[in-house]
Every structure is written in C-alpha cells, then in structure tokens.
Tab-separated table of C-alpha atoms and ligand atoms in Angstrom:
chain	number	residue	atom	x	y	z
A	400	MET	CA	-4.714	33.232	-32.895
A	401	PRO	CA	-7.893	33.558	-30.724
A	402	THR	CA	-9.113	30.041	-29.958
A	403	SER	CA	-11.961	28.468	-27.983
A	404	LEU	CA	-10.597	26.151	-25.296
A	405	LYS	CA	-13.786	24.053	-25.126
A	406	THR	CA	-12.168	20.960	-26.647
A	407	TYR	CA	-8.916	21.521	-24.718
A	408	ASN	CA	-10.342	21.165	-21.186
A	409	THR	CA	-12.111	18.037	-19.971
A	410	PHE	CA	-14.787	20.109	-18.173
A	411	GLY	CA	-15.794	21.269	-21.666
A	412	ILE	CA	-15.935	24.949	-20.611
A	413	ASP	CA	-16.163	27.328	-23.556
A	414	ALA	CA	-13.513	29.874	-22.515
A	415	GLN	CA	-11.652	31.937	-25.111
A	416	ALA	CA	-7.866	32.180	-25.360
A	417	ALA	CA	-6.523	35.448	-26.766
A	418	ASP	CA	-3.619	33.604	-28.399
A	419	PHE	CA	-2.761	29.893	-28.738
A	420	ILE	CA	0.489	28.181	-29.740
A	421	GLU	CA	0.871	24.438	-30.285
A	422	ILE	CA	4.186	23.100	-28.920
A	423	SER	CA	5.357	19.910	-30.616
A	424	SER	CA	8.943	19.655	-29.385
A	425	GLN	CA	11.077	20.622	-26.419
A	426	GLN	CA	13.418	22.517	-28.761
A	427	GLN	CA	10.543	24.595	-30.151
A	428	LEU	CA	9.584	25.522	-26.590
A	429	GLN	CA	13.159	26.417	-25.620
A	430	ASP	CA	13.592	28.549	-28.766
A	431	LEU	CA	10.311	30.359	-28.135
A	432	LEU	CA	11.054	31.095	-24.490
A	433	SER	CA	14.696	32.107	-24.976
A	434	GLU	CA	13.823	34.453	-27.870
A	435	ASP	CA	10.750	35.990	-26.291
A	436	GLY	CA	12.260	37.021	-22.981
A	437	PRO	CA	10.040	37.104	-19.911
A	438	LYS	CA	6.377	36.908	-20.848
A	439	ASP	CA	3.290	35.655	-19.094
A	440	TYR	CA	2.156	32.324	-20.553
A	441	PHE	CA	-0.693	29.990	-19.737
A	442	VAL	CA	0.514	26.394	-19.904
A	443	LEU	CA	-2.032	23.831	-21.057
A	444	GLY	CA	-1.481	20.079	-21.144
A	445	GLY	CA	-4.497	17.782	-21.219
A	446	GLY	CA	-6.693	20.400	-19.509
A	447	SER	CA	-7.968	17.663	-17.221
A	448	ASN	CA	-7.448	19.296	-13.853
A	449	MET	CA	-8.678	22.848	-14.285
A	450	LEU	CA	-11.820	24.910	-14.097
A	451	LEU	CA	-11.850	27.872	-16.473
A	452	CYS	CA	-13.961	30.692	-15.036
A	453	ALA	CA	-12.726	33.455	-17.356
A	454	ALA	CA	-11.183	34.067	-20.767
A	455	ILE	CA	-7.405	33.579	-20.920
A	456	GLU	CA	-5.647	36.833	-21.769
A	457	GLN	CA	-2.139	35.320	-21.829
A	458	THR	CA	-0.734	33.304	-24.726
A	459	VAL	CA	-1.728	29.667	-24.266
A	460	LEU	CA	1.048	27.145	-24.860
A	461	HIS	CA	-0.494	23.760	-25.658
A	462	ILE	CA	2.176	21.208	-24.703
A	463	ASN	CA	1.825	18.400	-27.223
A	464	ASN	CA	5.300	16.916	-27.779
A	465	LYS	CA	5.246	13.141	-28.296
A	466	GLY	CA	7.697	10.253	-28.025
A	467	ILE	CA	8.825	7.316	-25.903
A	468	ARG	CA	12.512	6.415	-25.445
A	469	GLU	CA	14.257	3.642	-23.531
A	470	VAL	CA	16.815	5.251	-21.228
A	471	SER	CA	18.270	2.139	-19.576
A	472	ARG	CA	17.508	-1.457	-18.706
A	473	THR	CA	18.705	-3.961	-16.128
A	474	GLU	CA	17.551	-7.528	-15.613
A	475	ASP	CA	14.711	-6.327	-13.367
A	476	TYR	CA	13.883	-2.775	-14.432
A	477	ILE	CA	13.455	-0.575	-17.471
A	478	THR	CA	13.615	3.218	-17.399
A	479	LEU	CA	11.563	4.962	-20.066
A	480	GLU	CA	11.415	8.632	-20.955
A	481	PHE	CA	8.062	9.942	-22.168
A	482	GLN	CA	7.590	13.317	-23.837
A	483	ALA	CA	5.177	15.527	-21.898
A	484	GLY	CA	2.401	15.534	-24.524
A	485	GLU	CA	1.863	11.750	-24.374
A	486	ASN	CA	-1.620	10.899	-23.115
A	487	TRP	CA	-1.356	9.386	-19.613
A	488	HIS	CA	-3.715	6.465	-20.194
A	489	ASP	CA	-1.931	5.603	-23.477
A	490	VAL	CA	1.328	5.526	-21.472
A	491	VAL	CA	-0.279	3.155	-18.951
A	492	MET	CA	-1.560	0.872	-21.724
A	493	TYR	CA	1.830	0.939	-23.500
A	494	CYS	CA	3.413	-0.313	-20.254
A	495	VAL	CA	0.650	-2.855	-19.612
A	496	ASP	CA	0.929	-4.235	-23.168
A	497	ASN	CA	4.678	-4.700	-22.651
A	498	ASN	CA	4.181	-6.127	-19.144
A	499	TYR	CA	6.149	-3.247	-17.583
A	500	GLY	CA	4.887	-2.998	-13.998
A	501	GLY	CA	4.265	0.007	-11.762
A	502	ILE	CA	1.522	2.240	-13.177
A	503	GLU	CA	-1.269	-0.270	-13.897
A	504	ASN	CA	-3.265	1.058	-10.897
A	505	LEU	CA	-3.246	4.487	-12.542
A	506	ALA	CA	-5.191	3.450	-15.666
A	507	LEU	CA	-7.821	5.836	-17.061
A	508	ILE	CA	-6.616	8.945	-15.241
A	509	PRO	CA	-7.288	11.722	-17.751
A	510	GLY	CA	-4.566	14.133	-18.843
A	511	LYS	CA	-1.044	14.049	-20.227
A	512	ILE	CA	2.067	12.691	-18.579
A	513	GLY	CA	3.647	16.158	-18.415
A	514	ALA	CA	1.079	17.175	-15.814
A	515	ALA	CA	1.420	14.000	-13.756
A	516	PRO	CA	4.320	15.232	-11.558
A	517	ILE	CA	2.641	18.569	-10.795
A	518	GLN	CA	0.079	16.998	-8.513
A	519	ASN	CA	1.736	13.594	-8.075
A	520	ILE	CA	-1.277	11.780	-9.539
A	521	GLY	CA	-2.512	8.782	-7.605
A	522	ALA	CA	-5.218	6.143	-7.393
A	523	TYR	CA	-5.847	2.752	-5.786
A	524	GLY	CA	-2.833	2.801	-3.488
A	525	VAL	CA	-0.226	3.944	-6.036
A	526	GLU	CA	1.195	7.389	-6.711
A	527	LEU	CA	3.389	8.660	-9.528
A	528	LYS	CA	6.254	9.144	-7.042
A	529	ASP	CA	6.467	5.349	-6.579
A	530	VAL	CA	7.885	4.929	-10.131
A	531	PHE	CA	9.218	8.413	-10.792
A	532	VAL	CA	12.907	8.821	-11.713
A	533	SER	CA	13.117	12.391	-13.023
A	534	CYS	CA	11.568	14.961	-15.283
A	535	THR	CA	13.010	17.629	-17.516
A	536	ALA	CA	11.504	21.095	-17.543
A	537	VAL	CA	12.151	24.355	-19.351
A	538	GLU	CA	12.446	27.509	-17.265
A	539	ILE	CA	9.884	29.991	-18.570
A	540	ALA	CA	11.995	33.050	-17.817
A	541	THR	CA	15.069	31.833	-19.734
A	542	GLY	CA	14.270	28.818	-21.907
A	543	ASN	CA	16.956	26.843	-20.015
A	544	LEU	CA	16.452	23.129	-19.452
A	545	LYS	CA	16.679	21.595	-15.963
A	546	THR	CA	16.363	18.034	-14.684
A	547	PHE	CA	14.418	17.395	-11.461
A	548	ASP	CA	14.986	14.114	-9.616
A	549	LEU	CA	12.622	12.508	-7.114
A	550	GLU	CA	13.904	14.556	-4.190
A	551	ASP	CA	13.810	17.858	-6.098
A	552	CYS	CA	10.103	17.339	-6.809
A	553	GLN	CA	9.098	17.238	-3.092
A	554	PHE	CA	6.101	15.038	-3.780
A	555	GLY	CA	3.209	14.890	-1.310
A	556	TYR	CA	-0.489	13.970	-1.455
A	557	ARG	CA	-1.586	15.623	-4.737
A	558	ASP	CA	1.325	17.986	-4.289
A	559	SER	CA	4.836	18.841	-5.500
A	560	VAL	CA	7.360	21.669	-5.754
A	561	PHE	CA	5.649	22.650	-9.039
A	562	LYS	CA	2.520	23.665	-7.101
A	563	ASN	CA	4.520	25.547	-4.476
A	564	GLU	CA	7.937	27.312	-4.709
A	565	LEU	CA	8.226	26.726	-8.452
A	566	LYS	CA	4.617	27.414	-9.356
A	567	GLY	CA	4.505	28.982	-12.807
A	568	ALA	CA	8.287	28.906	-13.213
A	569	TYR	CA	8.832	25.764	-15.323
A	570	ILE	CA	7.146	23.782	-18.096
A	571	ILE	CA	7.677	20.039	-17.843
A	572	THR	CA	8.773	18.585	-21.185
A	573	SER	CA	9.489	14.930	-20.379
A	574	VAL	CA	9.073	12.416	-17.554
A	575	SER	CA	11.180	9.300	-16.860
A	576	LEU	CA	9.724	6.323	-15.025
A	577	LYS	CA	11.328	3.149	-13.658
A	578	LEU	CA	9.137	0.127	-14.297
A	579	SER	CA	9.565	-3.496	-13.321
A	580	LEU	CA	10.248	-6.156	-15.967
A	581	ASP	CA	9.774	-9.075	-13.621
A	582	ASN	CA	8.734	-9.787	-10.017
A	583	HIS	CA	6.222	-6.960	-10.197
A	584	ALA	CA	5.384	-5.381	-6.839
A	585	LEU	CA	1.657	-5.487	-7.514
A	586	SER	CA	-0.519	-3.281	-5.330
A	587	THR	CA	-3.881	-4.882	-4.644
A	588	SER	CA	-4.204	-3.625	-1.079
A	589	TYR	CA	-6.993	-1.291	-2.152
A	590	GLY	CA	-10.116	-3.328	-1.391
A	591	ALA	CA	-12.043	-2.656	-4.569
A	592	ILE	CA	-9.247	-4.085	-6.727
A	593	ASN	CA	-9.219	-7.439	-4.939
A	594	THR	CA	-12.992	-7.675	-5.131
A	595	GLU	CA	-12.997	-6.860	-8.847
A	596	LEU	CA	-10.235	-9.420	-9.567
A	597	GLU	CA	-12.242	-12.042	-7.684
A	598	ASN	CA	-15.409	-11.114	-9.589
A	599	LEU	CA	-13.532	-11.509	-12.862
A	600	ASN	CA	-11.873	-14.675	-11.610
A	601	LEU	CA	-8.439	-13.264	-12.438
A	602	ILE	CA	-5.111	-13.611	-10.671
A	603	PRO	CA	-3.235	-10.375	-9.879
A	604	SER	CA	-0.956	-9.394	-12.799
A	605	VAL	CA	-0.013	-6.114	-14.456
A	606	ALA	CA	-2.657	-6.546	-17.167
A	607	ASN	CA	-5.370	-7.872	-14.861
A	608	ILE	CA	-4.971	-5.059	-12.341
A	609	ALA	CA	-5.208	-2.520	-15.158
A	610	GLN	CA	-8.406	-4.253	-16.275
A	611	ALA	CA	-9.829	-4.204	-12.744
A	612	VAL	CA	-9.027	-0.503	-12.354
A	613	ILE	CA	-10.559	0.287	-15.752
A	614	ASN	CA	-13.744	-1.554	-14.713
A	615	ILE	CA	-13.949	0.184	-11.325
A	616	ARG	CA	-13.240	3.655	-12.680
A	617	SER	CA	-15.656	3.294	-15.608
A	618	SER	CA	-18.410	2.172	-13.255
A	619	LYS	CA	-18.000	5.160	-10.901
A	620	LEU	CA	-16.337	8.002	-12.754
A	621	PRO	CA	-17.865	9.795	-15.737
A	622	ASP	CA	-15.957	9.665	-19.043
A	623	PRO	CA	-15.021	13.278	-19.946
A	624	ALA	CA	-15.718	12.430	-23.605
A	625	GLN	CA	-19.370	11.844	-22.610
A	626	ILE	CA	-19.849	14.339	-19.789
A	627	GLY	CA	-17.486	17.170	-18.887
A	628	ASN	CA	-15.605	16.778	-15.586
A	629	SER	CA	-12.177	17.069	-13.974
A	630	GLY	CA	-12.185	13.965	-11.807
A	631	SER	CA	-12.159	14.657	-8.075
A	632	PHE	CA	-13.068	18.312	-7.684
A	633	PHE	CA	-11.968	18.516	-4.030
A	634	LYS	CA	-9.123	16.975	-2.065
A	635	ASN	CA	-9.957	14.527	0.673
A	636	PRO	CA	-9.595	16.737	3.759
A	637	VAL	CA	-6.909	15.838	6.298
A	638	ILE	CA	-8.019	16.946	9.759
A	639	SER	CA	-6.538	16.891	13.254
A	640	ARG	CA	-7.273	13.857	15.410
A	641	ALA	CA	-9.114	16.073	17.895
A	642	ALA	CA	-11.409	17.398	15.140
A	643	PHE	CA	-11.831	13.845	13.836
A	644	GLU	CA	-12.953	12.534	17.239
A	645	VAL	CA	-15.719	15.128	17.367
A	646	PHE	CA	-16.685	14.324	13.753
A	647	GLN	CA	-16.662	10.574	14.410
A	648	SER	CA	-18.809	10.765	17.512
A	649	ASN	CA	-21.478	12.538	15.448
A	650	ASN	CA	-20.962	10.351	12.346
A	651	PRO	CA	-19.922	6.881	13.558
A	652	ASP	CA	-20.476	5.296	10.115
A	653	ALA	CA	-18.239	7.634	8.123
A	654	PRO	CA	-15.224	6.003	6.422
A	655	PHE	CA	-11.753	7.401	7.205
A	656	TYR	CA	-8.065	6.750	6.588
A	657	GLU	CA	-5.338	7.026	9.195
A	658	VAL	CA	-2.668	9.485	8.064
A	659	SER	CA	-0.441	9.826	11.143
A	660	GLU	CA	-0.622	9.938	14.938
A	661	THR	CA	-2.054	13.409	14.730
A	662	GLU	CA	-4.020	13.420	11.469
A	663	VAL	CA	-6.903	11.569	9.809
A	664	LYS	CA	-8.218	11.792	6.238
A	665	VAL	CA	-11.968	11.864	5.599
A	666	PRO	CA	-13.381	11.126	2.115
A	667	ALA	CA	-14.823	14.304	0.609
A	668	GLY	CA	-17.185	12.178	-1.525
A	669	TRP	CA	-18.873	10.865	1.647
A	670	LEU	CA	-19.212	14.379	3.124
A	671	ILE	CA	-20.731	15.757	-0.086
A	672	GLU	CA	-23.130	12.826	-0.426
A	673	HIS	CA	-24.233	13.208	3.197
A	674	ALA	CA	-24.715	16.946	2.720
A	675	GLY	CA	-27.339	15.896	0.166
A	676	PHE	CA	-25.607	16.837	-3.090
A	677	LYS	CA	-25.045	13.486	-4.806
A	678	GLY	CA	-26.688	13.475	-8.267
A	679	LYS	CA	-28.032	17.032	-7.807
A	680	ARG	CA	-28.196	19.329	-10.804
A	681	PHE	CA	-28.421	23.122	-10.960
A	682	GLY	CA	-28.849	24.107	-14.603
A	683	ASP	CA	-25.986	22.386	-16.429
A	684	ALA	CA	-23.731	22.268	-13.347
A	685	GLY	CA	-24.097	19.078	-11.336
A	686	VAL	CA	-22.720	16.515	-8.901
A	687	HIS	CA	-22.101	13.085	-10.404
A	688	ASP	CA	-24.696	10.514	-9.369
A	689	ARG	CA	-22.195	7.687	-8.707
A	690	GLN	CA	-19.302	9.624	-7.098
A	691	ALA	CA	-20.163	12.842	-5.288
A	692	LEU	CA	-16.554	14.061	-5.367
A	693	VAL	CA	-16.878	14.680	-9.102
A	694	LEU	CA	-18.613	17.828	-10.379
A	695	VAL	CA	-19.942	17.595	-13.924
A	696	ASN	CA	-20.896	19.838	-16.826
A	697	HIS	CA	-24.138	18.507	-18.277
A	698	GLY	CA	-23.628	20.535	-21.453
A	699	ASN	CA	-23.152	24.262	-21.474
A	700	ALA	CA	-22.320	25.171	-17.875
A	701	THR	CA	-19.934	28.089	-17.519
A	702	GLY	CA	-16.922	27.851	-15.231
A	703	GLN	CA	-18.606	30.339	-12.902
A	704	GLU	CA	-21.689	28.115	-12.613
A	705	ILE	CA	-19.574	25.105	-11.653
A	706	TRP	CA	-17.627	27.272	-9.196
A	707	SER	CA	-20.857	28.585	-7.613
A	708	LEU	CA	-21.968	25.007	-7.059
A	709	ALA	CA	-18.553	24.126	-5.600
A	710	GLN	CA	-18.765	27.056	-3.171
A	711	ARG	CA	-22.265	26.063	-2.126
A	712	ILE	CA	-20.997	22.539	-1.404
A	713	GLN	CA	-18.051	23.940	0.592
A	714	LYS	CA	-20.420	26.108	2.645
A	715	GLU	CA	-22.928	23.345	3.409
A	716	VAL	CA	-20.264	20.735	4.220
A	717	LEU	CA	-18.624	23.239	6.579
A	718	GLU	CA	-21.940	24.016	8.272
A	719	LYS	CA	-22.962	20.371	8.601
A	720	PHE	CA	-19.633	18.725	9.468
A	721	GLY	CA	-17.299	21.586	10.456
A	722	ILE	CA	-14.842	20.440	7.777
A	723	ALA	CA	-13.460	22.750	5.088
A	724	LEU	CA	-13.163	21.320	1.583
A	725	GLN	CA	-10.334	22.531	-0.609
A	726	ALA	CA	-10.488	22.395	-4.412
A	727	GLU	CA	-8.168	19.838	-6.000
A	728	VAL	CA	-8.582	21.229	-9.526
A	729	ASN	CA	-6.781	24.401	-10.521
A	730	LEU	CA	-9.187	27.329	-10.459
A	731	ILE	CA	-8.507	29.741	-13.299
A	732	GLY	CA	-10.034	33.186	-12.881
A	733	CYS	CA	-12.673	31.876	-10.416
B	1400	EPU	N1	-17.929	7.833	-0.912
B	1400	EPU	C1	-19.237	8.084	-0.580
B	1400	EPU	N2	-20.014	8.741	-1.502
B	1400	EPU	C2	-19.533	9.138	-2.731
B	1400	EPU	C3	-18.182	8.882	-3.035
B	1400	EPU	C4	-17.396	8.226	-2.110
B	1400	EPU	O1	-19.721	7.743	0.472
B	1400	EPU	O2	-20.311	9.709	-3.490
B	1400	EPU	C5	-17.094	7.055	0.030
B	1400	EPU	C6	-16.817	5.661	-0.521
B	1400	EPU	O3	-17.799	4.768	-0.201
B	1400	EPU	C7	-15.516	5.307	0.123
B	1400	EPU	C8	-14.808	6.642	0.265
B	1400	EPU	O4	-15.829	7.650	0.159
B	1400	EPU	O5	-15.709	4.804	1.408
B	1400	EPU	C9	-13.732	6.849	-0.767
B	1400	EPU	O6	-14.273	6.830	-2.077
B	1400	EPU	P1	-13.428	6.303	-3.347
B	1400	EPU	O7	-12.833	5.008	-3.037
B	1400	EPU	O8	-14.308	6.424	-4.541
B	1400	EPU	O9	-12.197	7.281	-3.467
B	1400	EPU	P2	-12.061	8.848	-3.205
B	1400	EPU	O10	-11.324	9.045	-1.928
B	1400	EPU	O11	-13.379	9.519	-3.347
B	1400	EPU	C10	-9.693	9.059	-4.314
B	1400	EPU	C11	-9.031	9.943	-5.339
B	1400	EPU	C12	-9.449	9.521	-6.747
B	1400	EPU	C13	-9.021	8.083	-6.954
B	1400	EPU	C14	-9.700	7.208	-5.866
B	1400	EPU	C15	-9.241	5.784	-5.928
B	1400	EPU	C16	-8.686	12.101	-4.259
B	1400	EPU	C17	-9.118	13.524	-4.148
B	1400	EPU	N3	-9.384	11.337	-5.100
B	1400	EPU	O12	-11.095	9.301	-4.398
B	1400	EPU	O13	-8.729	10.328	-7.665
B	1400	EPU	O14	-9.392	7.620	-8.237
B	1400	EPU	O15	-9.354	7.707	-4.556
B	1400	EPU	O16	-7.925	5.677	-5.489
B	1400	EPU	O17	-7.724	11.694	-3.583
B	1400	EPU	C18	-8.824	12.285	-9.016
B	1400	EPU	O18	-7.885	12.710	-8.342
B	1400	EPU	O19	-9.318	12.962	-9.973
B	1400	EPU	C19	-9.386	10.999	-8.690
B	1400	EPU	C20	-10.470	10.506	-9.323
C-alpha cells in the first residue's frame, strides 16, 4: 500500500513509500522473506537515523515486533532479550525501573533497539557494545535466522559489521543485553553527568544517572516529537595528530578527545558553531540553537533542503578548518 513516511522518520520528512508492510513477529518476517525469494526491501525501524531525500520505490518493511524475555540470571547479572521493535528509551526505563545497570547513560536516544547494534549507539561514555551479548537477525536473501555475538558484530565508534560487509544483508530481529543486578559499574566519568548529579544533590545510582542524562539531553537536544531531527547529523571527525597540531595552533581553545597515539577526535558541534551556523535557519531547514551538531526540520523541509544545508556546512567547515565532516545519519537518495 502506498504510504507517507512522515510519521515514521524522526526528521518528519514527507517521503512516499511505494509499498509498506508492518512486521510484528520474527516468524512473519522469516515467512515473508523465505517465500518471496530475493527482493529489494527497505528496512525501517524507528526512522531516527536517516534523511529521506527521495521517495522509496522498494517495499518498506516496518520492523515492529515487541517483547522482553529473561534469558538467564546469575547472582550479579541478568541477560534479557528484547524484540527489535521495542522503543530504545522504553527499554532503558524498563531497566532503570528494575535497577538493572548498564544502559542508564543511554536514556532518551531515539529509535528502536533493533537499530542499536547497527551503529553501536553511544552517549556519555557508554556504548551499546559494553552490555551487548548477541543479536538475532534474518538473512534477507533466504529468510534464515543467524545469531551474531559481540565479536561477530565488529563494533567501532558508531560502526559495526552491519554498516560494512553485511550492509543490507540482514534484518535484526532481537537483541540480548547483559545488565548488572548489583555492584553496578556506574559511568560518571563524562563531566556533565557529575555536574548534573551535584546540581540535583543526588548520589550516583542507576536511576539518578538516567535522570541526569535525561536532564542534560532535554536541555541541549531537540525532542523529535516537537521539532524534526535525527540527533547528531555528522560524526565527530577523527584526524591525524599532524593535522590536529596545525588545527590546534590556529584554534587553541577548541575542545578535543585523545583517540590514540596517532589520532585525535574533534567535536563537529564546535566546528559547525565556529563556522557560524549555530541556530541558523534557511527556510524550514536549520541548525539547532543549543547543539550545532543537530540539523532540524522546522516544519516542512524536504530531505533535499536539509541535505543542501548539510553540504554547505561541510564545505564551509572544510574551507575554514581543513577538516572534512562525514554524515552520521543514513542518507537515502540524497
Ligand atoms: N560544542 C560546541 N558547540 C555546539 C555543540 C558542541 O562548541 O554547538 C562542543 C561542546 O562544548 C563540547 C563538545 O563540543 O566541548 C562536545 O559536545 P557534546 O558533549 O554535546 O557532545 P557531541 O560530541 O557533540 C556526542 C554524540 C552524541 C551524544 C553526546 C554525549 C556523536 C556524533 N555524537 O555529541 O550522540 O549524545 O556525545 O555523549 O558522537 C547522536 O549520536 O545522535 C548523539 C546525540
């Protein structure tokens, strides 16, 4: 059935899908794929990390299977399996409410858990890989089910095997996480969390860290329900130490993160702000006024309009700082 994807992508882009199928169980997906034979599908989860620049001619599969199951438990840890269509933030709050530790720093990240392994979601010093046990995925070509463990996924910074060798080959149907029941290894190393806990006069705990993260994110990042966006539009660029030394001598106040002996990460938000784009608006396409790394749709921007703005930012940041910005969101037909 032809369907508008406007409510299915957090950028709120009104792109049409030629055909749209709702998937509510892994079995339904396996049956569909094994019966259909090879066919080109467009897989849609929460639509929170994509920019739609064109209509989708393939059949859209909206992955919306739900469920939470306890896989195993020891004195210290519980392993839970979540179906791919579970909303990520609901998963975080389910764990926080039960005092299961490990993903409290990842509160309020938009999207569904099925997409979390694809880019190894991360925030405030924690990444999915830190709690990841395995995921199951259906091979698109055959409908066969396969389990991927931590090593199989080849997680990196906003990266995994599902963005590389296996791009477009599998649909993730469930994700298992190992969470602490006691002696939580709380991660408060990220400065803003400590400051927020102190402001709230709270001791570090699973629930209090989630609260701190929710406060920080809501103060800086726009809520997609209010204003369309896909979180960070660009990755933070990792540059060679030689390039960094040149950059730093010209910009001694710029923040940076050490990556390795040979590489340094520079915050894209700082570069974009200092190229003069923070809070700027071009028609309905804009740059968020409190976090320049986030591009926003003020209403009826098309994907192309957002992409034009993104390219203009890339060009000006390159001219001003000699650093190339790479999109973090998936560009569809751009
Ligand atoms: N900054 C500016 N101007 C801005 C934005 C940021 O100068 O407009 C500076 C900040 O002052 C700070 C530095 O840049 O010194 C880093 O900013 P921030 O702490 O806000 O984090 P980020 O590097 O911009 C990353 C993730 C976010 C994640 C936060 C917190 C990426 C691409 N983004 O952003 O992830 O929430 O850290 O951990 O790695 C997302 O992926 O969608 C996302 C929101």
